[in-house]
XYZ file of C-alpha atoms in Angstrom:
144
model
C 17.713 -3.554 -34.984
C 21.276 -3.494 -33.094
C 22.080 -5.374 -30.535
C 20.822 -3.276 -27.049
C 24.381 -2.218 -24.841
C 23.551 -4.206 -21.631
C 24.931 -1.423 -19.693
C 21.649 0.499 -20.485
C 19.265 -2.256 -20.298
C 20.761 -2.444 -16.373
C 20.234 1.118 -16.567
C 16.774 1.091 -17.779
C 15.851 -1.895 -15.464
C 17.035 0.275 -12.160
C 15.171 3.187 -12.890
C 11.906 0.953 -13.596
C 12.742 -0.028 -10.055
C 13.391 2.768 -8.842
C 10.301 4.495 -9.999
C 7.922 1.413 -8.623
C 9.681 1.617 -5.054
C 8.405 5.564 -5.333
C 5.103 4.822 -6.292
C 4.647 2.070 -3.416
C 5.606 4.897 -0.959
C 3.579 7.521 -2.378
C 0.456 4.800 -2.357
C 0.781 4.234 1.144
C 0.824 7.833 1.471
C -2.131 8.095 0.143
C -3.577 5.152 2.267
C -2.496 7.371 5.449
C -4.046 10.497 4.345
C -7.137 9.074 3.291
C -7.262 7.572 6.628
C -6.430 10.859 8.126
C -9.307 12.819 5.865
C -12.160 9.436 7.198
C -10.671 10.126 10.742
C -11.514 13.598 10.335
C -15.095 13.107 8.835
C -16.343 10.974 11.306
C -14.990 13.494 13.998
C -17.183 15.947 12.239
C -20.322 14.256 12.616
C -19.734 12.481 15.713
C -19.586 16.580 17.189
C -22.405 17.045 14.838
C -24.241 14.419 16.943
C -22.796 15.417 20.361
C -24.677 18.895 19.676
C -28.293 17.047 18.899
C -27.781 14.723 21.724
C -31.118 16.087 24.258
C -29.503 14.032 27.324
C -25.798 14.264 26.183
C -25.663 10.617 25.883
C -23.796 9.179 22.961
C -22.167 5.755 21.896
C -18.444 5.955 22.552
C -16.708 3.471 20.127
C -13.550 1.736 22.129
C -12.168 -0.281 19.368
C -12.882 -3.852 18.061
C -16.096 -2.674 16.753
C -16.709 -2.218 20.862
C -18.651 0.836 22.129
C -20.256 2.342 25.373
C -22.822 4.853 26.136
C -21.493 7.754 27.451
C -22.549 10.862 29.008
C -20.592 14.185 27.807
C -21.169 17.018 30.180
C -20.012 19.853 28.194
C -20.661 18.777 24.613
C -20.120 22.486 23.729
C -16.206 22.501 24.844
C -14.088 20.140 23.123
C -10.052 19.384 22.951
C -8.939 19.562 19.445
C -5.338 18.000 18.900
C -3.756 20.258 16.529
C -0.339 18.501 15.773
C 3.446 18.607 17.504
C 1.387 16.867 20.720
C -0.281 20.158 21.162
C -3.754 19.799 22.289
C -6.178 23.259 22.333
C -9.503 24.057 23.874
C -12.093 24.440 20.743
C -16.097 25.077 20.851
C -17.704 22.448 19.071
C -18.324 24.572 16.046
C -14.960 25.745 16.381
C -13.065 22.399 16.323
C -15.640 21.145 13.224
C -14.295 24.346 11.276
C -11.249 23.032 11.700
C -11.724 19.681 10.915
C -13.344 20.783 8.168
C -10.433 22.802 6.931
C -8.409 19.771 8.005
C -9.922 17.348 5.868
C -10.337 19.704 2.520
C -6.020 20.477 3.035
C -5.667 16.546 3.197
C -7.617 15.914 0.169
C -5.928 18.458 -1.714
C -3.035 16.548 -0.783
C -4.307 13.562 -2.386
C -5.216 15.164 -5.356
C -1.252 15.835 -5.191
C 0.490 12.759 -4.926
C -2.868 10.687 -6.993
C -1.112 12.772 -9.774
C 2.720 12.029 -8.985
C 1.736 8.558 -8.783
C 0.053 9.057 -12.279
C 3.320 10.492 -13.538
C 5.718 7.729 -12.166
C 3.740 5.040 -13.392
C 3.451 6.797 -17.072
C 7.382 7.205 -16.788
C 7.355 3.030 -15.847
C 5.559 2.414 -19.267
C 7.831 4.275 -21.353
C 10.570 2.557 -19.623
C 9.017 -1.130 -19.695
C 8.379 -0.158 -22.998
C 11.790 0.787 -24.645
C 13.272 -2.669 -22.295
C 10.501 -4.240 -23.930
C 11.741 -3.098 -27.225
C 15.455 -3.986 -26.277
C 14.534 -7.345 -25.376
C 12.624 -8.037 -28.378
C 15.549 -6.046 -30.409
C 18.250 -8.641 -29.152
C 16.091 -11.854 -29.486
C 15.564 -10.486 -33.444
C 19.504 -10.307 -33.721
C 20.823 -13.157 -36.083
C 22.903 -15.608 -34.683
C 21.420 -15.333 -30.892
């Protein structure tokens, strides 16, 4: 085999990190949406519960694994924040529709970028592969 032209070994090796730096970016995507789709599953049954609750009474988590019984008047009316910091008055069933919806859009948008990341990372093996090859090429070379 000939020797490999540095120039595209450089080449090869800046696409190879190019194409991880994309696929660490798309991963913590899909870390956020994920996130966002749990968020919106737990909302679902926690207004699930809110509707079964006889007294209205219901644990009311704070944060550091912290919660407090609290007493919901009007389980029935809810605020739903629907994005832009715009906040809209929902019945319960209402706002679990749309969380509903909500969390079937964000898993189709996993399903998305799962497969881009798929794709970048089979284009980073047929790149590590041909350096791979290059390297191996040049340390076959006589006289090196």
């Amino acid at each position: 085999m000939s020797e490999a032209d540095p120039r595209e070994l450089q080449s090869l090796q800046y696409y190879l990190n190019e194409y991880g730096q994309q696929a660490e970016i798309f991963a913590r995507q899909l870390e956020m949406l994920e996130q966002q789709r749990v968020e919106s599953i737990a909302a679902i049954e926690t207004l699930q519960a809110l509707g079964s609750a006889q007294d209205g009474t219901v644990l009311l988590p704070l944060g550091g694994g912290v919660s407090v019984r609290a007493t919901i008047p009007d389980p029935e009316h809810v605020l739903v924040a629907i994005g832009a910091d715009v906040t809209v008055g929902r019945d319960n069933a209402g706002a679990v529709s749309y969380l509903e919806d909500r969390a079937r859009e964000l898993e189709a948008s996993e399903k998305k970028i799962s497969e881009m990341i798929e794709n970048i990372r089979a284009q980073m093996n047929d790149i590590a592969a041909r350096l791979d090859a290059a390297y191996r090429g040049q340390q076959q070379v006589p006289g090196r």
